């Protein structure tokens, strides 16, 4: 795990062994553990991977399974001002709808870190897949006008008579230490986009994040809130449930905090006062079976 300075590591460890700071028995123990795993795996008898199934990677069957995993893992956190007036599922047929947010048309953001490269990438050319924006375009009625504005002004939203809006925001890709955060906020102009769009028209916010993030400042403006986590290549898995072909069924695998000052906070703690508790998740009925 010293990819960028391994020669320094080798020189340093060698010097420590020569000076009896690190005993040779420790080196032999480490090497023995590695060799044992390789022997058990049969790497010395068959060192090369079996490529016979390589042409099936990313097949349509695999994509369909990934799509199913996405729609089943999405968590519906808020749905309408009252239970008897839900916002979701959204109607496919509408005069004009608005799609906004930095993550609506970015496959790299959907995939997150550890995708193609260590820290992930931004953009739509990193791998094959469907962005949420393109999934929306291919899901709604052919007569529904779709307007995409990444970060529109409040005046623009109010003056365009949109039936509803979908805001897709979240975190930019990260892995390991690069993901460390003291504030756990959504990235870029995400907060501004939520305020402008949801302040001017009824909206659902779709969060593309690897973890809970601060949402308390925005929840009063949002009629629909969905934790989509990192849906990877399958934007259709998101629209499957947004538009009601399938129902929401996912539950929170961890507590969603109100502010970072509460952390760490777990079920049973005396100060347990979450925005959404562990295991929470609203459900909807879909036209198809989940």
PDB file of C-alpha atoms in Angstrom:
ATOM      1  CA  UNK A   1       0.000   0.000   0.000  1.00  0.00           C
ATOM      2  CA  UNK A   2       2.896   2.352  -0.743  1.00  0.00           C
ATOM      3  CA  UNK A   3       2.297   2.745  -4.450  1.00  0.00           C
ATOM      4  CA  UNK A   4       3.995   6.088  -4.894  1.00  0.00           C
ATOM      5  CA  UNK A   5       7.041   5.663  -2.641  1.00  0.00           C
ATOM      6  CA  UNK A   6       7.653   1.914  -2.431  1.00  0.00           C
ATOM      7  CA  UNK A   7      11.404   2.252  -3.052  1.00  0.00           C
ATOM      8  CA  UNK A   8      11.680   4.438   0.054  1.00  0.00           C
ATOM      9  CA  UNK A   9       9.700   1.844   1.987  1.00  0.00           C
ATOM     10  CA  UNK A  10      11.989  -0.992   0.848  1.00  0.00           C
ATOM     11  CA  UNK A  11      15.127   0.972   1.712  1.00  0.00           C
ATOM     12  CA  UNK A  12      13.724   2.001   5.077  1.00  0.00           C
ATOM     13  CA  UNK A  13      12.563  -1.478   6.088  1.00  0.00           C
ATOM     14  CA  UNK A  14      15.849  -3.025   4.981  1.00  0.00           C
ATOM     15  CA  UNK A  15      17.755  -0.553   7.124  1.00  0.00           C
ATOM     16  CA  UNK A  16      15.503  -1.286  10.120  1.00  0.00           C
ATOM     17  CA  UNK A  17      16.170  -5.017   9.771  1.00  0.00           C
ATOM     18  CA  UNK A  18      19.923  -4.506   9.459  1.00  0.00           C
ATOM     19  CA  UNK A  19      19.899  -2.366  12.606  1.00  0.00           C
ATOM     20  CA  UNK A  20      17.837  -5.007  14.462  1.00  0.00           C
ATOM     21  CA  UNK A  21      14.933  -2.597  14.970  1.00  0.00           C
ATOM     22  CA  UNK A  22      12.634  -4.978  13.097  1.00  0.00           C
ATOM     23  CA  UNK A  23      13.547  -8.637  13.773  1.00  0.00           C
ATOM     24  CA  UNK A  24      13.971 -10.942  10.804  1.00  0.00           C
ATOM     25  CA  UNK A  25      11.423 -13.262  12.403  1.00  0.00           C
ATOM     26  CA  UNK A  26       8.777 -10.557  11.855  1.00  0.00           C
ATOM     27  CA  UNK A  27       9.632 -10.402   8.153  1.00  0.00           C
ATOM     28  CA  UNK A  28       9.502 -14.193   7.847  1.00  0.00           C
ATOM     29  CA  UNK A  29       6.147 -14.282   9.615  1.00  0.00           C
ATOM     30  CA  UNK A  30       4.683 -11.737   7.200  1.00  0.00           C
ATOM     31  CA  UNK A  31       6.068 -13.544   4.146  1.00  0.00           C
ATOM     32  CA  UNK A  32       4.772 -16.885   5.429  1.00  0.00           C
ATOM     33  CA  UNK A  33       1.244 -15.461   5.754  1.00  0.00           C
ATOM     34  CA  UNK A  34       1.298 -14.195   2.173  1.00  0.00           C
ATOM     35  CA  UNK A  35       2.700 -17.467   0.820  1.00  0.00           C
ATOM     36  CA  UNK A  36       0.128 -19.507   2.750  1.00  0.00           C
ATOM     37  CA  UNK A  37      -2.757 -17.615   1.133  1.00  0.00           C
ATOM     38  CA  UNK A  38      -1.216 -18.016  -2.324  1.00  0.00           C
ATOM     39  CA  UNK A  39      -0.731 -21.757  -1.807  1.00  0.00           C
ATOM     40  CA  UNK A  40      -4.313 -22.185  -0.612  1.00  0.00           C
ATOM     41  CA  UNK A  41      -5.553 -20.265  -3.673  1.00  0.00           C
ATOM     42  CA  UNK A  42      -3.477 -22.478  -5.966  1.00  0.00           C
ATOM     43  CA  UNK A  43      -1.621 -19.530  -7.487  1.00  0.00           C
ATOM     44  CA  UNK A  44       1.615 -21.465  -7.858  1.00  0.00           C
ATOM     45  CA  UNK A  45      -0.087 -24.225  -9.858  1.00  0.00           C
ATOM     46  CA  UNK A  46      -2.395 -21.891 -11.817  1.00  0.00           C
ATOM     47  CA  UNK A  47      -0.953 -18.382 -11.681  1.00  0.00           C
ATOM     48  CA  UNK A  48      -3.101 -16.886 -14.457  1.00  0.00           C
ATOM     49  CA  UNK A  49      -6.781 -16.015 -14.198  1.00  0.00           C
ATOM     50  CA  UNK A  50      -9.455 -17.955 -16.057  1.00  0.00           C
ATOM     51  CA  UNK A  51     -10.638 -15.722 -18.897  1.00  0.00           C
ATOM     52  CA  UNK A  52     -13.364 -18.039 -20.124  1.00  0.00           C
ATOM     53  CA  UNK A  53     -16.129 -15.890 -18.634  1.00  0.00           C
ATOM     54  CA  UNK A  54     -14.524 -12.503 -19.322  1.00  0.00           C
ATOM     55  CA  UNK A  55     -16.750 -11.797 -22.316  1.00  0.00           C
ATOM     56  CA  UNK A  56     -19.782 -11.943 -20.027  1.00  0.00           C
ATOM     57  CA  UNK A  57     -18.642  -9.068 -17.820  1.00  0.00           C
ATOM     58  CA  UNK A  58     -21.024  -6.150 -18.195  1.00  0.00           C
ATOM     59  CA  UNK A  59     -23.535  -8.247 -20.114  1.00  0.00           C
ATOM     60  CA  UNK A  60     -27.166  -7.233 -20.278  1.00  0.00           C
ATOM     61  CA  UNK A  61     -27.940  -9.852 -17.639  1.00  0.00           C
ATOM     62  CA  UNK A  62     -25.380  -8.264 -15.322  1.00  0.00           C
ATOM     63  CA  UNK A  63     -26.764  -4.786 -16.026  1.00  0.00           C
ATOM     64  CA  UNK A  64     -30.294  -5.929 -15.204  1.00  0.00           C
ATOM     65  CA  UNK A  65     -29.134  -7.401 -11.904  1.00  0.00           C
ATOM     66  CA  UNK A  66     -27.298  -4.178 -11.067  1.00  0.00           C
ATOM     67  CA  UNK A  67     -30.427  -2.199 -11.931  1.00  0.00           C
ATOM     68  CA  UNK A  68     -32.479  -4.379  -9.585  1.00  0.00           C
ATOM     69  CA  UNK A  69     -29.922  -3.868  -6.810  1.00  0.00           C
ATOM     70  CA  UNK A  70     -30.186  -0.099  -7.256  1.00  0.00           C
ATOM     71  CA  UNK A  71     -33.957   0.114  -7.062  1.00  0.00           C
ATOM     72  CA  UNK A  72     -34.100  -2.199  -4.029  1.00  0.00           C
ATOM     73  CA  UNK A  73     -31.425  -0.249  -2.130  1.00  0.00           C
ATOM     74  CA  UNK A  74     -32.886   3.247  -2.616  1.00  0.00           C
ATOM     75  CA  UNK A  75     -34.398   4.655   0.567  1.00  0.00           C
ATOM     76  CA  UNK A  76     -37.389   6.995   0.474  1.00  0.00           C
ATOM     77  CA  UNK A  77     -36.929   9.441   3.359  1.00  0.00           C
ATOM     78  CA  UNK A  78     -39.718  11.923   2.690  1.00  0.00           C
ATOM     79  CA  UNK A  79     -42.767  11.785   0.433  1.00  0.00           C
ATOM     80  CA  UNK A  80     -45.086  14.775   0.356  1.00  0.00           C
ATOM     81  CA  UNK A  81     -46.198  17.256   2.958  1.00  0.00           C
ATOM     82  CA  UNK A  82     -48.660  14.736   4.402  1.00  0.00           C
ATOM     83  CA  UNK A  83     -49.099  10.992   4.090  1.00  0.00           C
ATOM     84  CA  UNK A  84     -52.372  11.380   2.186  1.00  0.00           C
ATOM     85  CA  UNK A  85     -50.715  13.686  -0.406  1.00  0.00           C
ATOM     86  CA  UNK A  86     -47.580  11.858  -1.540  1.00  0.00           C
ATOM     87  CA  UNK A  87     -45.343  13.340  -4.225  1.00  0.00           C
ATOM     88  CA  UNK A  88     -43.990   9.982  -5.373  1.00  0.00           C
ATOM     89  CA  UNK A  89     -44.405   8.194  -7.635  1.00  0.00           C
ATOM     90  CA  UNK A  90     -44.035  11.030 -10.106  1.00  0.00           C
ATOM     91  CA  UNK A  91     -46.337  11.185 -13.129  1.00  0.00           C
ATOM     92  CA  UNK A  92     -44.618  10.281 -16.374  1.00  0.00           C
ATOM     93  CA  UNK A  93     -46.933  12.561 -18.304  1.00  0.00           C
ATOM     94  CA  UNK A  94     -46.565  16.260 -17.499  1.00  0.00           C
ATOM     95  CA  UNK A  95     -46.412  19.468 -19.472  1.00  0.00           C
ATOM     96  CA  UNK A  96     -42.858  20.422 -18.499  1.00  0.00           C
ATOM     97  CA  UNK A  97     -40.462  19.182 -15.819  1.00  0.00           C
ATOM     98  CA  UNK A  98     -37.144  20.474 -14.538  1.00  0.00           C
ATOM     99  CA  UNK A  99     -34.076  18.342 -13.852  1.00  0.00           C
ATOM    100  CA  UNK A 100     -31.275  20.032 -11.920  1.00  0.00           C
ATOM    101  CA  UNK A 101     -28.153  19.305  -9.934  1.00  0.00           C
ATOM    102  CA  UNK A 102     -24.480  18.536 -10.478  1.00  0.00           C
ATOM    103  CA  UNK A 103     -25.090  14.786 -10.246  1.00  0.00           C
ATOM    104  CA  UNK A 104     -27.995  14.461 -12.684  1.00  0.00           C
ATOM    105  CA  UNK A 105     -25.828  13.893 -15.754  1.00  0.00           C
ATOM    106  CA  UNK A 106     -22.537  12.550 -14.405  1.00  0.00           C
ATOM    107  CA  UNK A 107     -21.848   8.828 -14.570  1.00  0.00           C
ATOM    108  CA  UNK A 108     -18.580   9.223 -12.660  1.00  0.00           C
ATOM    109  CA  UNK A 109     -20.381  10.819  -9.721  1.00  0.00           C
ATOM    110  CA  UNK A 110     -22.930   7.991  -9.725  1.00  0.00           C
ATOM    111  CA  UNK A 111     -20.134   5.422  -9.496  1.00  0.00           C
ATOM    112  CA  UNK A 112     -18.069   7.109  -6.785  1.00  0.00           C
ATOM    113  CA  UNK A 113     -14.576   6.072  -5.758  1.00  0.00           C
ATOM    114  CA  UNK A 114     -12.832   2.790  -6.588  1.00  0.00           C
ATOM    115  CA  UNK A 115     -14.272   2.956 -10.124  1.00  0.00           C
ATOM    116  CA  UNK A 116     -11.784   2.636 -13.013  1.00  0.00           C
ATOM    117  CA  UNK A 117      -9.404   4.726 -10.915  1.00  0.00           C
ATOM    118  CA  UNK A 118      -8.676   4.766  -7.186  1.00  0.00           C
ATOM    119  CA  UNK A 119     -10.446   8.040  -6.401  1.00  0.00           C
ATOM    120  CA  UNK A 120     -13.078   7.714  -9.118  1.00  0.00           C
ATOM    121  CA  UNK A 121     -13.660  10.222 -11.883  1.00  0.00           C
ATOM    122  CA  UNK A 122     -16.095  12.842 -13.105  1.00  0.00           C
ATOM    123  CA  UNK A 123     -17.820  12.677 -16.474  1.00  0.00           C
ATOM    124  CA  UNK A 124     -19.682  10.284 -18.736  1.00  0.00           C
ATOM    125  CA  UNK A 125     -16.828   8.595 -20.584  1.00  0.00           C
ATOM    126  CA  UNK A 126     -15.362   6.454 -17.808  1.00  0.00           C
ATOM    127  CA  UNK A 127     -17.476   3.358 -18.449  1.00  0.00           C
ATOM    128  CA  UNK A 128     -20.712   2.282 -20.083  1.00  0.00           C
ATOM    129  CA  UNK A 129     -23.898   3.130 -18.244  1.00  0.00           C
ATOM    130  CA  UNK A 130     -26.913   5.406 -17.994  1.00  0.00           C
ATOM    131  CA  UNK A 131     -27.010   8.716 -16.161  1.00  0.00           C
ATOM    132  CA  UNK A 132     -30.092   9.599 -14.154  1.00  0.00           C
ATOM    133  CA  UNK A 133     -30.896  12.411 -16.609  1.00  0.00           C
ATOM    134  CA  UNK A 134     -30.865  10.044 -19.577  1.00  0.00           C
ATOM    135  CA  UNK A 135     -32.911   7.522 -17.633  1.00  0.00           C
ATOM    136  CA  UNK A 136     -35.516  10.235 -16.956  1.00  0.00           C
ATOM    137  CA  UNK A 137     -35.597  11.177 -20.643  1.00  0.00           C
ATOM    138  CA  UNK A 138     -36.229   7.561 -21.605  1.00  0.00           C
ATOM    139  CA  UNK A 139     -38.836   6.937 -18.907  1.00  0.00           C
ATOM    140  CA  UNK A 140     -41.278   9.845 -19.082  1.00  0.00           C
ATOM    141  CA  UNK A 141     -44.012  10.209 -21.679  1.00  0.00           C
ATOM    142  CA  UNK A 142     -42.828  11.246 -25.147  1.00  0.00           C
ATOM    143  CA  UNK A 143     -44.869  14.463 -24.889  1.00  0.00           C
ATOM    144  CA  UNK A 144     -43.337  15.530 -21.576  1.00  0.00           C
ATOM    145  CA  UNK A 145     -40.880  18.392 -22.039  1.00  0.00           C
ATOM    146  CA  UNK A 146     -37.687  17.987 -20.014  1.00  0.00           C
ATOM    147  CA  UNK A 147     -35.550  21.013 -19.181  1.00  0.00           C
ATOM    148  CA  UNK A 148     -32.096  20.422 -17.710  1.00  0.00           C
ATOM    149  CA  UNK A 149     -30.486  23.317 -15.843  1.00  0.00           C
ATOM    150  CA  UNK A 150     -27.695  22.326 -13.469  1.00  0.00           C
ATOM    151  CA  UNK A 151     -28.052  25.237 -11.055  1.00  0.00           C
ATOM    152  CA  UNK A 152     -30.956  27.530 -12.036  1.00  0.00           C
ATOM    153  CA  UNK A 153     -31.924  30.692 -10.211  1.00  0.00           C
ATOM    154  CA  UNK A 154     -35.049  30.899  -8.093  1.00  0.00           C
ATOM    155  CA  UNK A 155     -36.562  33.418 -10.529  1.00  0.00           C
ATOM    156  CA  UNK A 156     -35.978  31.040 -13.432  1.00  0.00           C
ATOM    157  CA  UNK A 157     -37.697  28.203 -11.601  1.00  0.00           C
ATOM    158  CA  UNK A 158     -40.689  30.312 -10.596  1.00  0.00           C
ATOM    159  CA  UNK A 159     -41.177  31.831 -14.053  1.00  0.00           C
ATOM    160  CA  UNK A 160     -41.214  28.626 -16.123  1.00  0.00           C
ATOM    161  CA  UNK A 161     -44.357  26.881 -14.897  1.00  0.00           C
ATOM    162  CA  UNK A 162     -42.763  23.492 -14.241  1.00  0.00           C
ATOM    163  CA  UNK A 163     -45.059  20.690 -13.133  1.00  0.00           C
ATOM    164  CA  UNK A 164     -42.356  19.412 -10.770  1.00  0.00           C
ATOM    165  CA  UNK A 165     -38.580  19.178 -10.464  1.00  0.00           C
ATOM    166  CA  UNK A 166     -36.009  16.454  -9.825  1.00  0.00           C
ATOM    167  CA  UNK A 167     -32.819  17.638  -8.128  1.00  0.00           C
ATOM    168  CA  UNK A 168     -29.843  15.266  -8.148  1.00  0.00           C
ATOM    169  CA  UNK A 169     -26.978  16.357  -5.886  1.00  0.00           C
ATOM    170  CA  UNK A 170     -24.514  14.738  -3.513  1.00  0.00           C
ATOM    171  CA  UNK A 171     -20.837  14.085  -2.918  1.00  0.00           C
ATOM    172  CA  UNK A 172     -18.022  13.958  -5.438  1.00  0.00           C
ATOM    173  CA  UNK A 173     -16.107  10.644  -5.663  1.00  0.00           C
ATOM    174  CA  UNK A 174     -13.580   9.691  -3.015  1.00  0.00           C
ATOM    175  CA  UNK A 175     -11.824   6.697  -1.528  1.00  0.00           C
ATOM    176  CA  UNK A 176     -10.124   6.220   1.823  1.00  0.00           C
ATOM    177  CA  UNK A 177      -8.573   9.338   3.381  1.00  0.00           C
ATOM    178  CA  UNK A 178      -9.758  11.675   0.641  1.00  0.00           C
ATOM    179  CA  UNK A 179     -13.291  11.042   1.880  1.00  0.00           C
ATOM    180  CA  UNK A 180     -12.548  12.267   5.399  1.00  0.00           C
ATOM    181  CA  UNK A 181     -14.824  15.184   6.260  1.00  0.00           C
ATOM    182  CA  UNK A 182     -15.494  17.286   9.327  1.00  0.00           C
ATOM    183  CA  UNK A 183     -18.734  18.746   7.952  1.00  0.00           C
ATOM    184  CA  UNK A 184     -20.302  15.978   5.798  1.00  0.00           C
ATOM    185  CA  UNK A 185     -22.051  18.441   3.492  1.00  0.00           C
ATOM    186  CA  UNK A 186     -23.119  17.933  -0.110  1.00  0.00           C
ATOM    187  CA  UNK A 187     -20.569  19.223  -2.581  1.00  0.00           C
ATOM    188  CA  UNK A 188     -20.383  22.257  -4.811  1.00  0.00           C
ATOM    189  CA  UNK A 189     -23.553  24.266  -5.338  1.00  0.00           C
ATOM    190  CA  UNK A 190     -25.785  21.444  -4.150  1.00  0.00           C
ATOM    191  CA  UNK A 191     -27.335  23.376  -1.281  1.00  0.00           C
ATOM    192  CA  UNK A 192     -27.983  26.419  -3.466  1.00  0.00           C
ATOM    193  CA  UNK A 193     -29.584  24.233  -6.128  1.00  0.00           C
ATOM    194  CA  UNK A 194     -31.928  22.675  -3.570  1.00  0.00           C
ATOM    195  CA  UNK A 195     -32.923  26.075  -2.188  1.00  0.00           C
ATOM    196  CA  UNK A 196     -33.517  27.621  -5.615  1.00  0.00           C
ATOM    197  CA  UNK A 197     -35.391  24.729  -7.178  1.00  0.00           C
ATOM    198  CA  UNK A 198     -37.372  23.477  -4.210  1.00  0.00           C
ATOM    199  CA  UNK A 199     -38.135  27.051  -3.213  1.00  0.00           C
ATOM    200  CA  UNK A 200     -39.899  27.589  -6.527  1.00  0.00           C
ATOM    201  CA  UNK A 201     -41.647  24.323  -7.416  1.00  0.00           C
ATOM    202  CA  UNK A 202     -42.539  21.014  -5.785  1.00  0.00           C
ATOM    203  CA  UNK A 203     -39.474  18.833  -5.988  1.00  0.00           C
ATOM    204  CA  UNK A 204     -37.859  15.521  -5.156  1.00  0.00           C
ATOM    205  CA  UNK A 205     -34.192  15.546  -4.175  1.00  0.00           C
ATOM    206  CA  UNK A 206     -32.123  12.483  -5.053  1.00  0.00           C
ATOM    207  CA  UNK A 207     -28.912  12.193  -3.036  1.00  0.00           C
ATOM    208  CA  UNK A 208     -25.857  10.538  -4.595  1.00  0.00           C
ATOM    209  CA  UNK A 209     -23.658   9.875  -1.566  1.00  0.00           C
ATOM    210  CA  UNK A 210     -21.684   7.115   0.059  1.00  0.00           C
ATOM    211  CA  UNK A 211     -23.050   8.001   3.507  1.00  0.00           C
ATOM    212  CA  UNK A 212     -25.566  10.232   5.302  1.00  0.00           C
ATOM    213  CA  UNK A 213     -24.880  13.937   4.813  1.00  0.00           C
ATOM    214  CA  UNK A 214     -26.234  17.130   6.390  1.00  0.00           C
ATOM    215  CA  UNK A 215     -29.798  17.690   5.180  1.00  0.00           C
ATOM    216  CA  UNK A 216     -31.490  19.417   8.111  1.00  0.00           C
ATOM    217  CA  UNK A 217     -31.186  22.936   6.554  1.00  0.00           C
ATOM    218  CA  UNK A 218     -33.152  21.792   3.497  1.00  0.00           C
ATOM    219  CA  UNK A 219     -35.792  19.303   4.609  1.00  0.00           C
ATOM    220  CA  UNK A 220     -38.505  21.929   5.110  1.00  0.00           C
ATOM    221  CA  UNK A 221     -38.253  22.924   1.432  1.00  0.00           C
ATOM    222  CA  UNK A 222     -38.164  19.363   0.078  1.00  0.00           C
ATOM    223  CA  UNK A 223     -41.354  17.411  -0.587  1.00  0.00           C
ATOM    224  CA  UNK A 224     -39.574  14.251  -1.687  1.00  0.00           C
ATOM    225  CA  UNK A 225     -36.178  12.999  -0.492  1.00  0.00           C
ATOM    226  CA  UNK A 226     -34.428   9.861  -1.732  1.00  0.00           C
ATOM    227  CA  UNK A 227     -31.116   8.384  -0.609  1.00  0.00           C
ATOM    228  CA  UNK A 228     -29.805   6.767  -3.789  1.00  0.00           C
ATOM    229  CA  UNK A 229     -26.300   6.083  -2.403  1.00  0.00           C
ATOM    230  CA  UNK A 230     -23.993   5.278  -5.352  1.00  0.00           C
ATOM    231  CA  UNK A 231     -26.141   3.699  -8.081  1.00  0.00           C
ATOM    232  CA  UNK A 232     -23.175   3.150 -10.389  1.00  0.00           C
ATOM    233  CA  UNK A 233     -23.933   2.594 -14.047  1.00  0.00           C
ATOM    234  CA  UNK A 234     -27.660   2.026 -13.601  1.00  0.00           C
ATOM    235  CA  UNK A 235     -29.568   5.313 -13.653  1.00  0.00           C
ATOM    236  CA  UNK A 236     -32.629   3.331 -14.684  1.00  0.00           C
ATOM    237  CA  UNK A 237     -32.692   1.762 -11.232  1.00  0.00           C
ATOM    238  CA  UNK A 238     -33.432   5.233  -9.862  1.00  0.00           C
ATOM    239  CA  UNK A 239     -36.179   6.078 -12.335  1.00  0.00           C
ATOM    240  CA  UNK A 240     -37.737   2.628 -11.856  1.00  0.00           C
ATOM    241  CA  UNK A 241     -38.937   3.752  -8.433  1.00  0.00           C
ATOM    242  CA  UNK A 242     -39.200   7.527  -8.949  1.00  0.00           C
ATOM    243  CA  UNK A 243     -41.885   7.003 -11.582  1.00  0.00           C
ATOM    244  CA  UNK A 244     -43.595   4.051  -9.935  1.00  0.00           C
ATOM    245  CA  UNK A 245     -42.772   1.072 -12.117  1.00  0.00           C
ATOM    246  CA  UNK A 246     -41.454  -0.440  -8.890  1.00  0.00           C
ATOM    247  CA  UNK A 247     -42.084   0.530  -5.279  1.00  0.00           C
ATOM    248  CA  UNK A 248     -39.615   1.871  -2.754  1.00  0.00           C
ATOM    249  CA  UNK A 249     -38.610  -0.797  -0.228  1.00  0.00           C
ATOM    250  CA  UNK A 250     -35.121   0.117   1.049  1.00  0.00           C
ATOM    251  CA  UNK A 251     -34.323   0.873   4.692  1.00  0.00           C
ATOM    252  CA  UNK A 252     -31.515   2.898   6.262  1.00  0.00           C
ATOM    253  CA  UNK A 253     -28.533   0.734   7.189  1.00  0.00           C
ATOM    254  CA  UNK A 254     -27.307   3.464   9.539  1.00  0.00           C
ATOM    255  CA  UNK A 255     -28.711   6.407  11.461  1.00  0.00           C
ATOM    256  CA  UNK A 256     -29.104   9.688   9.546  1.00  0.00           C
ATOM    257  CA  UNK A 257     -27.917  12.479  11.839  1.00  0.00           C
ATOM    258  CA  UNK A 258     -29.188  16.048  12.115  1.00  0.00           C
ATOM    259  CA  UNK A 259     -25.775  17.656  12.577  1.00  0.00           C
ATOM    260  CA  UNK A 260     -22.185  16.447  12.768  1.00  0.00           C
ATOM    261  CA  UNK A 261     -22.052  17.687  16.375  1.00  0.00           C
ATOM    262  CA  UNK A 262     -24.145  14.639  17.279  1.00  0.00           C
ATOM    263  CA  UNK A 263     -21.561  12.170  15.984  1.00  0.00           C
ATOM    264  CA  UNK A 264     -20.827   9.494  16.888  1.00  0.00           C
ATOM    265  CA  UNK A 265     -24.480   8.581  17.484  1.00  0.00           C
ATOM    266  CA  UNK A 266     -25.960   5.107  17.505  1.00  0.00           C
ATOM    267  CA  UNK A 267     -29.200   3.440  18.526  1.00  0.00           C
ATOM    268  CA  UNK A 268     -29.377   3.293  22.312  1.00  0.00           C
ATOM    269  CA  UNK A 269     -27.229   6.372  22.946  1.00  0.00           C
ATOM    270  CA  UNK A 270     -28.676   8.817  25.456  1.00  0.00           C
ATOM    271  CA  UNK A 271     -28.380  11.636  22.905  1.00  0.00           C
ATOM    272  CA  UNK A 272     -30.022   9.641  20.091  1.00  0.00           C
ATOM    273  CA  UNK A 273     -32.019  12.262  18.185  1.00  0.00           C
ATOM    274  CA  UNK A 274     -31.689  11.516  14.467  1.00  0.00           C
ATOM    275  CA  UNK A 275     -33.134  13.201  11.427  1.00  0.00           C
ATOM    276  CA  UNK A 276     -34.082   9.703  10.253  1.00  0.00           C
ATOM    277  CA  UNK A 277     -33.573   6.696  12.559  1.00  0.00           C
ATOM    278  CA  UNK A 278     -31.756   3.471  11.803  1.00  0.00           C
ATOM    279  CA  UNK A 279     -33.988   1.162   9.763  1.00  0.00           C
ATOM    280  CA  UNK A 280     -36.226   3.981   8.504  1.00  0.00           C
ATOM    281  CA  UNK A 281     -37.615   3.937   4.986  1.00  0.00           C
ATOM    282  CA  UNK A 282     -40.993   4.795   3.487  1.00  0.00           C
ATOM    283  CA  UNK A 283     -42.614   2.435   1.012  1.00  0.00           C
ATOM    284  CA  UNK A 284     -44.652   2.868  -2.133  1.00  0.00           C
ATOM    285  CA  UNK A 285     -46.500   0.470  -4.395  1.00  0.00           C
ATOM    286  CA  UNK A 286     -45.143  -0.173  -7.871  1.00  0.00           C
ATOM    287  CA  UNK A 287     -46.905  -1.190 -11.051  1.00  0.00           C
ATOM    288  CA  UNK A 288     -44.564  -4.175 -11.364  1.00  0.00           C
ATOM    289  CA  UNK A 289     -43.413  -6.642  -8.733  1.00  0.00           C
ATOM    290  CA  UNK A 290     -40.222  -5.776  -6.889  1.00  0.00           C
TER     291      UNK A 290
END
